[in-house]
């Protein structure tokens, strides 16, 4: 499935069906990630039920150091 | 929210002992602060401050000159009508006195305006007694429209009006509101205002705030000193001024320190406000509210006024008559006796000799075309 | 023990807010937290970079109140979007609004900041707007529902100290909200000065993060902030004005 993650096109395996599946991948899993899907914030309790679709635009953000 | 809420808290303070608690050090600290607080104000009004008057005066003069310059605003009152439905025990216009009442006609107003403006004055304060029948807001509005041909600034000192009435007057060209609470102490207020709508304390207390909301450029308040303990009355007045100033930064809040004057009746003031006390009050006002205008009336004798102009006063009346039509007619009843009877030229000369520029006109209200 | 400061329903005993940027290593953060005694800490929000392995949240002790900023926002709408994302993390509802259009001096845009304050306060955020010290703007932020205002002492990261003292003094006396001096404080003496003026707290990041010994500097700021606050509460002695020889003004009162 083709997704646009943080502005970059990427391909994820077919078994990666939900936001929760995506976030369980090693590059995201250890962080507190906030997800915006097609411009809407996905609340945490919906990660498991939010089904990803071909062409979805996802923003994955997290906290970094700042003043 | 109105000043009534803070006032309710301030009324609970232990005035019996409070003034005695302040020491000279408290006064010295207070008088050098950039923004004195409530307790500093109490210190400045306390007996301990009596020995610091010279220091307070020096600082008050510096503050006044740095904020206002070496100038003195001049204005004069014009009495439009002396019909009154109230009985206030201290006032000559009280409804219980039997004298021929008068209300100026448009033509008489014009004559008065010509007489006053020929002295050079362009700032006018118009006054009426309280009578919704004989001098309603609509009458005042009509007068203002005539007076604007002769004066650049017209302020009103009339009975409390509604926000809507104030707004209509502002639109007619009134730029300032003067309204004295007379007495902040509620029990005394009830005692002095025996009859009439003026008995409603709260309506009067909230009127300056309604004036701010209606958009007057300046709102001037005061307590008639001598009606109740002067320290407490001056304290409430200054707190009221700061409340308005904090809440309506777009409005110039000014203060007056009128001392009770003899009048037609036989009322005796309850609290003796000596010259020394009056000076202390004016200085406390100046130090507590460095940017507020302070008005001094002709109630005070010339000899005293000549000294007070250096202590924080920014505005004074000149060429005053407190009778309806007093600038062109004889035989009226003055609202109170004035002490300083000098004409505008004499006041001008006195100010100039004292190094102050008299200001006859501060601004012109421009009517914006729609 | 200082008098407590209450913001957004949270009672704080420390009046020193710290940041999490610019540290040589993020493992210093918990130590700085403990040395500074701080209870509020700022973070920023960025897209996740798969290359970087660090997670700033794991370095922040759980008792801290998190203050996400909206850095990067150039309009009110962008600030609002960032704030909503930050709240979706589930770590509280505080936000430091930071809207900066000026890339030369990094000075905040008060107008956009007021707009963002209005929107976010209405959505239930505890809003702390970073602002240029301007009275009208501060009063509008207050009316818009800000929980505190955060005027700058001098431009961000400049370490130039308090250059806006006169304006800060006015804000402190006129605004009925806690005034937290943010940005520009480089030295503990400057933090103390802000507190002596009557600021409710100070926020700083660079001064601690870039010190040779951040822990020692954090401790220094902790003491300076406490000293400044105590001095303010104690009531500073009057500064005697130079005596002016002038004729007495009250000589007529005999």
XYZ file of C-alpha atoms in Angstrom:
691
model
C 0.000 0.000 0.000
C 1.308 3.481 -0.895
C 1.161 6.145 1.853
C 2.588 9.634 2.157
C 4.302 9.846 5.531
C 5.565 13.250 6.659
C 5.460 14.445 3.074
C 7.431 11.516 1.633
C 5.930 8.705 -0.417
C 6.498 5.263 1.074
C 5.274 1.702 0.656
C 4.081 -0.401 3.558
C 3.340 -4.094 3.598
C -0.252 -5.192 3.125
C -0.514 -6.619 6.670
C 0.023 -3.098 8.015
C -3.690 -2.254 8.060
C -4.255 0.185 10.934
C -2.492 3.161 12.493
C -1.569 0.876 15.401
C 0.087 -1.576 12.977
C 2.087 1.261 11.436
C 3.239 2.594 14.793
C 4.380 -0.857 15.908
C 7.152 -0.809 13.316
C 10.607 -0.455 14.897
C 11.305 3.109 13.664
C 8.240 4.499 15.488
C 7.493 2.086 18.289
C 9.504 3.534 21.170
C 8.168 7.054 20.853
C 5.125 8.941 21.842
C 3.862 9.629 18.343
C 0.896 11.827 17.488
C -0.812 11.053 14.214
C -2.640 13.285 11.816
C -4.362 11.435 8.982
C -5.473 13.473 5.988
C -5.456 16.588 8.130
C -7.397 15.107 11.080
C -5.852 14.199 14.397
C -6.305 10.495 15.186
C -6.950 10.076 18.867
C -4.961 7.363 20.587
C -7.925 5.146 21.406
C -8.687 4.881 17.677
C -5.217 3.762 16.585
C -6.358 0.118 16.426
C -9.557 0.820 14.533
C -8.318 3.507 12.130
C -7.890 1.594 8.826
C -5.211 2.915 6.483
C -6.150 3.444 2.839
C -4.143 3.718 -0.315
C -2.788 7.273 -0.757
C -3.416 8.407 2.864
C -1.375 11.406 3.925
C -0.014 10.853 7.405
C 1.809 13.280 9.650
C 3.686 11.631 12.483
C 4.934 14.114 15.019
C 6.541 13.863 18.412
C 8.098 16.022 21.089
C 11.664 17.213 20.779
C 13.810 19.550 22.815
C 12.757 23.189 22.769
C 12.524 26.316 24.839
C -18.505 43.788 38.338
C -18.727 47.351 39.601
C -16.741 49.369 42.128
C -19.421 48.346 44.616
C -17.714 44.961 45.087
C -14.227 46.291 45.937
C -15.951 48.980 48.005
C -17.746 46.336 50.042
C -14.381 44.782 50.889
C -12.778 48.165 51.670
C -15.653 49.054 54.006
C -14.711 46.109 56.226
C -11.225 47.450 57.028
C -10.671 48.359 60.696
C -10.625 52.131 60.268
C -10.686 52.646 64.019
C -7.093 51.454 64.343
C -5.808 51.306 60.782
C -4.512 54.884 60.400
C -2.508 54.717 63.616
C -0.583 51.667 62.476
C 1.520 53.505 59.925
C 4.977 54.819 60.798
C 7.049 57.526 59.135
C 9.159 54.800 57.446
C 6.026 53.403 55.791
C 5.225 56.851 54.438
C 8.763 57.363 53.129
C 8.702 54.013 51.370
C 5.268 54.680 49.906
C 6.089 58.097 48.595
C 8.999 56.837 46.508
C 7.230 53.915 44.897
C 6.495 53.857 41.191
C 3.100 52.353 41.775
C 1.984 52.715 45.379
C -0.561 50.098 46.423
C -3.599 50.205 48.698
C -1.493 50.065 51.868
C 0.836 52.781 50.587
C -2.195 54.972 49.981
C -3.293 54.392 53.564
C 0.203 55.323 54.753
C 0.095 58.554 52.713
C -3.242 59.474 54.283
C -2.249 58.449 57.811
C -1.298 60.761 60.682
C 2.320 59.608 60.259
C 2.392 61.339 56.863
C 1.667 64.686 58.484
C 5.347 65.053 59.342
C 6.360 64.162 55.764
C 4.261 66.719 53.914
C 7.239 68.630 52.548
C 8.839 65.476 51.110
C 5.509 64.407 49.681
C 5.085 67.857 48.155
C 8.508 67.825 46.518
C 7.858 64.450 44.963
C 4.297 65.374 43.987
C 5.548 68.475 42.230
C 8.199 66.508 40.300
C 5.628 63.915 39.243
C 3.135 66.557 38.177
C 5.654 68.535 36.166
C 7.118 65.453 34.492
C 3.702 64.106 33.482
C 1.846 67.350 32.749
C 4.510 70.005 32.219
C 4.456 73.558 33.509
C 0.844 74.130 32.558
C -2.555 74.600 34.192
C -5.838 73.801 32.496
C -8.486 76.466 32.997
C -12.231 75.981 32.851
C -15.341 77.528 34.246
C -18.701 76.093 35.274
C -21.976 77.247 33.707
C -25.146 76.654 35.700
C -28.012 75.882 33.325
C -30.845 75.169 35.746
C -31.435 75.007 39.482
C -34.636 72.977 39.616
C -34.044 70.065 41.942
C -36.171 67.227 43.286
C -33.637 66.110 45.878
C -33.233 67.208 49.416
C -29.558 67.059 50.285
C -28.875 68.631 53.658
C -25.735 70.460 52.505
C -26.897 72.037 49.211
C -28.548 75.381 48.433
C -30.446 73.947 45.475
C -32.260 71.503 47.782
C -35.973 71.155 47.026
C -36.899 72.375 50.515
C -35.647 75.890 49.857
C -38.132 78.277 48.450
C -36.545 80.556 45.891
C -37.412 81.362 42.304
C -36.031 78.522 40.189
C -34.596 79.176 36.800
C -33.719 77.378 33.640
C -31.786 79.098 30.872
C -33.463 79.421 27.495
C -31.420 78.801 24.343
C -31.026 82.560 23.904
C -29.853 83.028 27.499
C -27.366 80.193 27.026
C -25.980 81.957 24.007
C -25.593 85.191 26.025
C -23.802 83.335 28.827
C -21.589 81.554 26.273
C -20.621 84.846 24.666
C -19.839 86.399 28.040
C -17.704 83.459 29.168
C -15.913 82.870 25.890
C -14.984 86.546 25.649
C -12.636 85.913 28.590
C -10.728 83.435 26.439
C -11.964 80.271 28.163
C -12.761 77.374 25.812
C -13.337 74.608 28.353
C -16.729 74.556 29.992
C -18.415 72.468 32.659
C -22.205 72.677 32.561
C -24.322 71.948 35.616
C -27.941 71.395 36.499
C -29.897 70.367 39.554
C -31.661 67.010 39.371
C -35.030 67.209 37.671
C -36.122 64.834 34.964
C -38.979 67.227 34.271
C -37.195 70.580 34.157
C -33.681 69.658 33.038
C -33.793 66.231 31.380
C -30.924 64.777 29.347
C -32.641 66.019 26.167
C -32.458 69.612 27.471
C -28.787 69.205 28.322
C -28.176 67.836 24.837
C -29.871 70.848 23.263
C -27.670 73.176 25.340
C -24.510 71.313 24.368
C -25.248 71.772 20.701
C -25.404 75.544 21.178
C -22.379 75.662 23.458
C -20.190 73.836 20.977
C -20.236 76.911 18.805
C -18.332 78.728 21.550
C -16.339 76.073 23.398
C -13.950 73.326 22.275
C -14.624 71.172 25.333
C -17.946 70.788 27.108
C -18.189 68.553 30.175
C -21.271 67.838 32.224
C -21.992 67.728 35.934
C -25.606 66.608 36.130
C -27.566 63.907 37.958
C -26.562 60.287 37.174
C -27.820 59.165 33.773
C -28.051 55.829 31.997
C -25.304 54.590 29.685
C -27.602 55.290 26.746
C -28.196 58.883 27.825
C -24.472 59.369 28.356
C -23.779 57.961 24.917
C -26.283 60.354 23.334
C -24.618 63.278 25.098
C -21.190 62.124 24.013
C -22.431 61.974 20.447
C -23.771 65.505 20.867
C -20.229 66.590 21.721
C -19.851 66.226 25.489
C -16.329 64.988 26.131
C -16.170 64.810 29.902
C -18.256 63.723 32.863
C -17.879 65.068 36.384
C -19.831 63.280 39.058
C -19.008 63.383 42.729
C -20.135 60.600 44.993
C -20.280 63.318 47.690
C -19.915 60.707 50.458
C -18.628 57.165 50.081
C -19.627 56.198 53.613
C -23.043 54.639 53.022
C -24.673 55.405 56.350
C -23.679 59.062 56.115
C -24.844 59.115 52.502
C -28.306 58.024 53.589
C -28.333 60.630 56.338
C -27.382 63.515 54.049
C -29.603 62.617 51.121
C -32.968 62.844 52.750
C -35.293 62.781 49.794
C -35.300 62.215 46.052
C -33.697 59.842 43.566
C -30.231 60.765 44.813
C -30.924 58.565 47.824
C -30.038 55.544 45.671
C -26.360 55.235 46.563
C -25.541 52.543 44.056
C -26.981 54.439 41.090
C -24.612 57.288 41.798
C -21.614 55.075 42.558
C -21.872 53.260 39.236
C -22.533 56.357 37.117
C -18.851 57.253 36.467
C -18.343 53.701 35.216
C -21.341 54.087 32.899
C -19.677 57.261 31.645
C -16.489 55.302 30.874
C -18.565 52.712 29.030
C -20.333 55.425 27.059
C -16.953 56.612 25.811
C -16.365 59.989 27.480
C -12.773 61.133 27.081
C -12.538 62.066 30.717
C -14.385 61.149 33.884
C -13.844 63.136 37.045
C -14.840 61.907 40.500
C -14.576 63.143 44.060
C -15.843 63.133 47.604
C -17.145 66.303 49.170
C -14.564 66.548 51.922
C -15.906 67.207 55.371
C -19.011 65.030 55.171
C -17.375 62.061 56.878
C -13.902 61.163 58.150
C -11.690 62.737 55.487
C -9.003 60.036 55.526
C -11.484 57.301 54.761
C -13.324 59.370 52.151
C -10.100 60.322 50.357
C -9.009 56.689 50.486
C -12.253 55.483 48.876
C -12.103 58.198 46.222
C -8.567 57.276 45.207
C -9.429 53.550 45.164
C -12.460 54.310 43.013
C -10.259 56.294 40.617
C -7.742 53.491 40.369
C -10.495 50.949 39.783
C -11.776 53.014 36.847
C -8.291 53.706 35.545
C -7.358 50.019 35.579
C -10.585 48.983 33.911
C -10.916 51.789 31.347
C -7.395 52.718 30.261
C -8.816 54.649 27.296
C -10.527 57.161 29.601
C -8.726 59.901 31.540
C -9.788 59.525 35.149
C -9.500 62.712 37.153
C -10.084 63.652 40.768
C -11.339 66.687 42.557
C -10.860 67.561 46.195
C -13.814 69.838 46.928
C -14.004 70.976 50.524
C -17.391 71.624 52.002
C -18.338 75.304 51.743
C -20.928 77.356 53.639
C -24.253 77.585 51.805
C -27.831 78.692 52.341
C -28.719 76.211 55.092
C -27.213 75.439 58.441
C -25.400 72.179 57.867
C -22.200 71.699 59.830
C -19.513 69.470 58.426
C -18.735 66.373 60.448
C -15.030 66.146 59.783
C -12.856 69.250 59.969
C -10.697 69.362 56.862
C -7.949 71.809 57.727
C -5.669 73.327 55.077
C -3.036 70.859 56.196
C -5.442 67.958 55.695
C -6.464 69.233 52.260
C -2.804 69.426 51.231
C -2.202 65.904 52.496
C -5.180 64.619 50.489
C -4.092 66.308 47.265
C -0.543 64.996 47.695
C -1.762 61.474 48.424
C -3.930 61.585 45.282
C -0.988 62.739 43.193
C 1.457 60.144 44.558
C -1.062 57.301 44.292
C -2.246 58.276 40.796
C 0.682 60.063 39.144
C -1.080 60.473 35.792
C -4.496 61.602 36.950
C -5.647 65.150 36.540
C -6.560 66.864 39.819
C -9.044 69.731 39.778
C -9.120 72.564 42.295
C -12.216 74.694 42.532
C -12.847 78.302 43.514
C -14.263 76.975 46.756
C -10.760 77.559 48.085
C -9.502 81.062 48.889
C -7.075 82.753 46.498
C -4.210 82.722 48.986
C -4.463 78.944 49.370
C -5.026 78.277 45.654
C -1.804 80.145 44.854
C 0.135 77.600 46.915
C -1.816 74.506 45.899
C -1.061 75.011 42.193
C 2.441 73.719 42.909
C 1.335 70.548 44.669
C -0.273 68.377 42.044
C -3.191 70.418 40.745
C -3.568 70.279 36.959
C -6.866 72.031 36.394
C -8.596 74.950 38.035
C -11.688 77.020 37.545
C -11.548 80.748 36.954
C -14.059 83.552 36.627
C -16.655 81.502 38.456
C -20.295 82.066 39.219
C -22.351 79.291 40.825
C -25.675 80.919 39.945
C -27.836 80.054 36.990
C -27.135 82.776 34.433
C -24.593 84.358 36.757
C -22.400 85.693 33.951
C -25.108 87.892 32.426
C -27.882 88.293 35.005
C -28.244 89.401 38.603
C -30.170 88.045 41.516
C -29.703 84.257 41.280
C -29.121 81.876 44.165
C -25.548 80.532 44.233
C -25.173 76.769 44.785
C -22.354 77.531 47.193
C -20.198 80.480 48.075
C -16.949 80.732 46.212
C -13.835 82.076 47.898
C -11.624 82.924 44.967
C -13.433 85.607 43.044
C -10.619 86.538 40.679
C -11.466 86.859 37.024
C -9.790 84.936 34.224
C -7.170 87.633 33.577
C -6.185 87.772 37.239
C -5.829 83.979 37.395
C -3.802 84.038 34.168
C -1.452 86.658 35.597
C -1.054 84.720 38.814
C -0.230 81.490 36.939
C 2.267 83.157 34.656
C 3.996 84.825 37.577
C 4.236 81.360 39.148
C 5.892 79.977 35.994
C 2.870 78.115 34.657
C 1.251 78.423 31.256
C -2.548 78.711 31.470
C -4.248 76.416 28.949
C -7.581 77.673 27.662
C -8.081 74.965 25.115
C -6.657 71.463 25.165
C -8.283 69.883 22.156
C -10.930 70.214 19.488
C -13.371 67.409 18.935
C -13.491 66.742 15.222
C -16.787 65.494 13.912
C -15.975 62.729 11.497
C -18.009 62.765 8.351
C -20.060 59.638 7.970
C 9.911 27.854 50.481
C 8.441 30.387 48.057
C 4.845 31.490 47.981
C 3.020 29.288 45.492
C 2.132 30.326 41.978
C -1.130 28.972 40.575
C -1.538 28.644 36.828
C -4.266 26.700 35.107
C -5.302 25.159 38.419
C -1.819 23.809 39.102
C 0.016 25.045 42.186
C 3.713 25.546 41.589
C 6.284 26.051 44.302
C 9.055 26.768 41.786
C 9.024 29.961 39.753
C 11.688 28.826 37.329
C 10.450 27.316 34.062
C 13.079 25.551 31.957
C 13.474 24.338 28.395
C 14.747 21.113 26.857
C 16.601 22.452 23.814
C 20.302 22.789 23.097
C 21.664 20.310 25.659
C 24.900 18.513 24.810
C 23.107 15.281 25.753
C 19.465 14.814 26.720
C 20.384 12.588 29.652
C 21.319 15.840 31.405
C 17.665 16.871 31.489
C 16.548 14.943 34.593
C 19.602 16.190 36.448
C 18.894 19.767 35.414
C 15.293 19.339 36.508
C 16.430 18.261 39.905
C 19.152 20.926 40.259
C 16.794 23.719 39.141
C 13.847 22.551 41.230
C 11.723 23.464 38.236
C 8.214 22.025 37.819
C 7.375 23.297 34.321
C 9.355 22.324 31.252
C 8.952 23.257 27.616
C 9.160 20.969 24.603
C 8.652 21.494 20.877
C 6.747 19.402 18.354
C 8.349 18.147 15.140
C 7.809 15.519 12.484
C 9.311 12.240 13.543
C 12.730 11.657 12.039
C 13.187 7.888 11.625
C 16.971 8.354 11.752
C 17.028 9.865 15.227
C 16.532 7.410 18.041
C 15.934 9.789 20.901
C 12.675 10.326 22.745
C 12.747 13.524 24.776
C 9.730 12.548 26.858
C 11.643 9.627 28.343
C 14.066 12.134 29.913
C 11.423 14.278 31.551
C 10.482 13.219 35.086
C 6.790 12.419 35.309
C 5.994 15.049 37.989
C 6.797 17.854 35.549
C 4.092 19.950 33.920
C 4.745 19.806 30.211
C 4.564 23.084 28.307
C 4.629 22.329 24.564
C 5.431 25.355 22.443
C 4.180 26.101 18.948
C 7.585 26.976 17.551
C 7.619 26.945 13.792
C 4.159 28.511 13.577
C 3.927 31.654 11.474
C 0.180 32.184 11.761
C -2.499 31.706 14.385
C -3.896 28.740 12.432
C -0.540 26.967 12.423
C -0.137 27.578 16.135
C -3.625 26.190 16.764
C -2.849 23.062 14.728
C 0.378 22.440 16.616
C -1.352 22.982 19.961
C -4.084 20.476 19.112
C -1.507 17.890 18.052
C 0.398 18.433 21.280
C -2.738 17.933 23.350
C -3.511 14.710 21.467
C -0.345 13.249 23.031
C -2.326 13.043 26.253
C 0.243 14.838 28.389
C -1.817 17.774 29.521
C -3.430 20.846 28.035
C -0.833 23.559 28.527
C 0.539 25.372 25.526
C 3.051 28.145 24.998
C 1.919 30.021 21.933
C 4.846 31.159 19.886
C 4.096 32.722 16.495
C 7.125 34.149 14.760
C 7.160 35.727 11.331
C 10.291 37.707 11.719
C 13.211 35.455 10.920
C 15.799 38.168 11.493
C 15.233 38.950 15.183
C 12.778 36.132 15.923
C 10.348 38.575 17.519
C 6.818 37.284 18.105
C 3.773 38.430 16.137
C 1.428 39.738 18.835
C -1.610 40.002 16.560
C -1.505 36.365 15.438
C -0.698 35.363 19.009
C -3.843 37.101 20.292
C -5.935 35.272 17.681
C -4.434 31.918 18.601
C -4.965 32.662 22.301
C -8.649 33.321 21.695
C -9.181 30.062 19.810
C -7.190 27.829 22.128
C -8.499 29.296 25.378
C -12.016 28.650 24.085
C -11.022 25.032 23.478
C -9.961 24.641 27.090
C -6.203 24.958 26.737
C -4.130 26.586 29.457
C -2.652 29.214 27.175
C 0.648 30.969 27.885
C 1.385 33.339 25.008
C 4.963 34.382 24.307
C 4.794 38.045 23.339
C 6.504 41.347 22.740
C 5.841 43.430 25.857
C 3.027 45.647 24.689
C 0.226 46.679 27.041
C -2.658 46.659 24.569
C -1.653 43.238 23.290
C -1.302 41.907 26.834
C -4.764 43.176 27.805
C -6.249 41.597 24.706
C -4.575 38.283 25.541
C -5.985 38.577 29.037
C -9.457 39.233 27.625
C -8.980 36.310 25.229
C -8.488 33.939 28.159
C -4.721 33.576 28.534
C -3.620 31.892 31.797
C -0.452 33.991 31.987
C 1.528 36.160 29.616
C 5.148 35.615 28.675
C 6.782 38.845 27.529
C 10.345 38.751 26.289
C 13.270 40.314 28.121
C 15.245 40.611 24.877
C 15.249 38.622 21.616
C 15.271 34.809 21.919
C 18.631 33.235 22.508
C 20.345 36.628 22.560
C 21.440 36.368 26.199
C 21.251 40.169 26.250
C 19.412 40.281 29.538
C 16.460 42.457 30.484
C 16.220 45.208 27.889
C 12.488 45.723 28.193
C 12.398 46.593 31.886
C 10.174 49.671 31.597
C 7.602 47.785 29.549
C 7.736 44.733 31.814
C 7.142 46.984 34.808
C 4.007 48.342 33.143
C 2.719 44.872 32.244
C 3.331 43.636 35.760
C 1.358 46.496 37.254
C -1.489 46.575 34.743
C -2.182 42.968 33.793
C -4.100 40.748 36.211
C -2.329 37.582 35.091
C 0.985 36.058 36.082
C 3.745 37.679 34.011
C 6.469 35.199 33.127
C 9.569 36.719 31.595
C 10.607 34.512 28.709
C 13.640 34.872 26.471
C 16.755 36.924 26.795
C 17.741 36.078 30.344
C 21.416 35.092 30.254
C 22.529 35.430 33.855
C 21.113 34.577 37.258
C 21.382 38.252 38.235
C 19.000 39.071 35.374
C 16.533 36.422 36.517
C 16.702 37.933 39.996
C 16.104 41.385 38.535
C 12.973 40.176 36.710
C 11.678 38.628 39.926
C 12.452 41.787 41.928
C 10.380 43.739 39.421
C 7.461 41.511 40.338
C 7.501 38.940 37.553
C 5.669 35.778 38.626
C 8.264 33.463 37.096
C 10.990 33.290 34.469
C 11.444 30.824 31.642
C 14.898 30.080 30.339
C 16.652 27.479 28.293
C 19.818 28.656 26.548
C 21.434 30.098 29.655
C 21.381 26.722 31.416
C 21.776 24.418 28.421
C 24.840 26.165 27.051
C 26.656 26.773 30.356
C 29.933 24.914 30.816
C 28.343 23.194 33.807
C 24.549 23.150 33.239
C 23.818 21.585 36.631
C 25.690 24.242 38.547
C 24.035 26.930 36.428
C 20.596 25.404 37.047
C 21.264 25.593 40.788
C 22.453 29.193 40.412
C 19.226 30.176 38.635
C 17.144 28.389 41.234
C 18.698 30.493 43.968
C 18.548 33.704 41.940
C 14.852 33.285 41.191
C 14.101 32.528 44.834
C 16.190 35.513 45.988
C 14.470 37.853 43.541
C 11.038 36.668 44.597
C 11.837 37.062 48.290
C 13.189 40.559 47.667
C 10.000 41.461 45.831
C 7.832 40.101 48.666
C 9.976 41.785 51.296
C 9.390 45.165 49.636
C 12.521 46.784 48.265
C 13.734 49.845 50.093
C 13.106 53.124 48.324
C 15.782 54.469 46.011
C 16.478 57.900 47.421
C 16.145 60.525 44.775
C 19.001 63.009 44.586
C 18.182 65.842 46.879
C 17.096 68.908 44.959
C 17.650 72.174 46.738
C 14.327 73.865 46.332
C 12.244 76.225 48.293
C 9.780 74.550 50.611
C 6.374 73.943 49.043
C 4.462 73.541 52.266
C 5.907 76.515 54.164
C 2.540 78.275 53.944
C 0.987 75.696 56.286
C 1.632 77.216 59.662
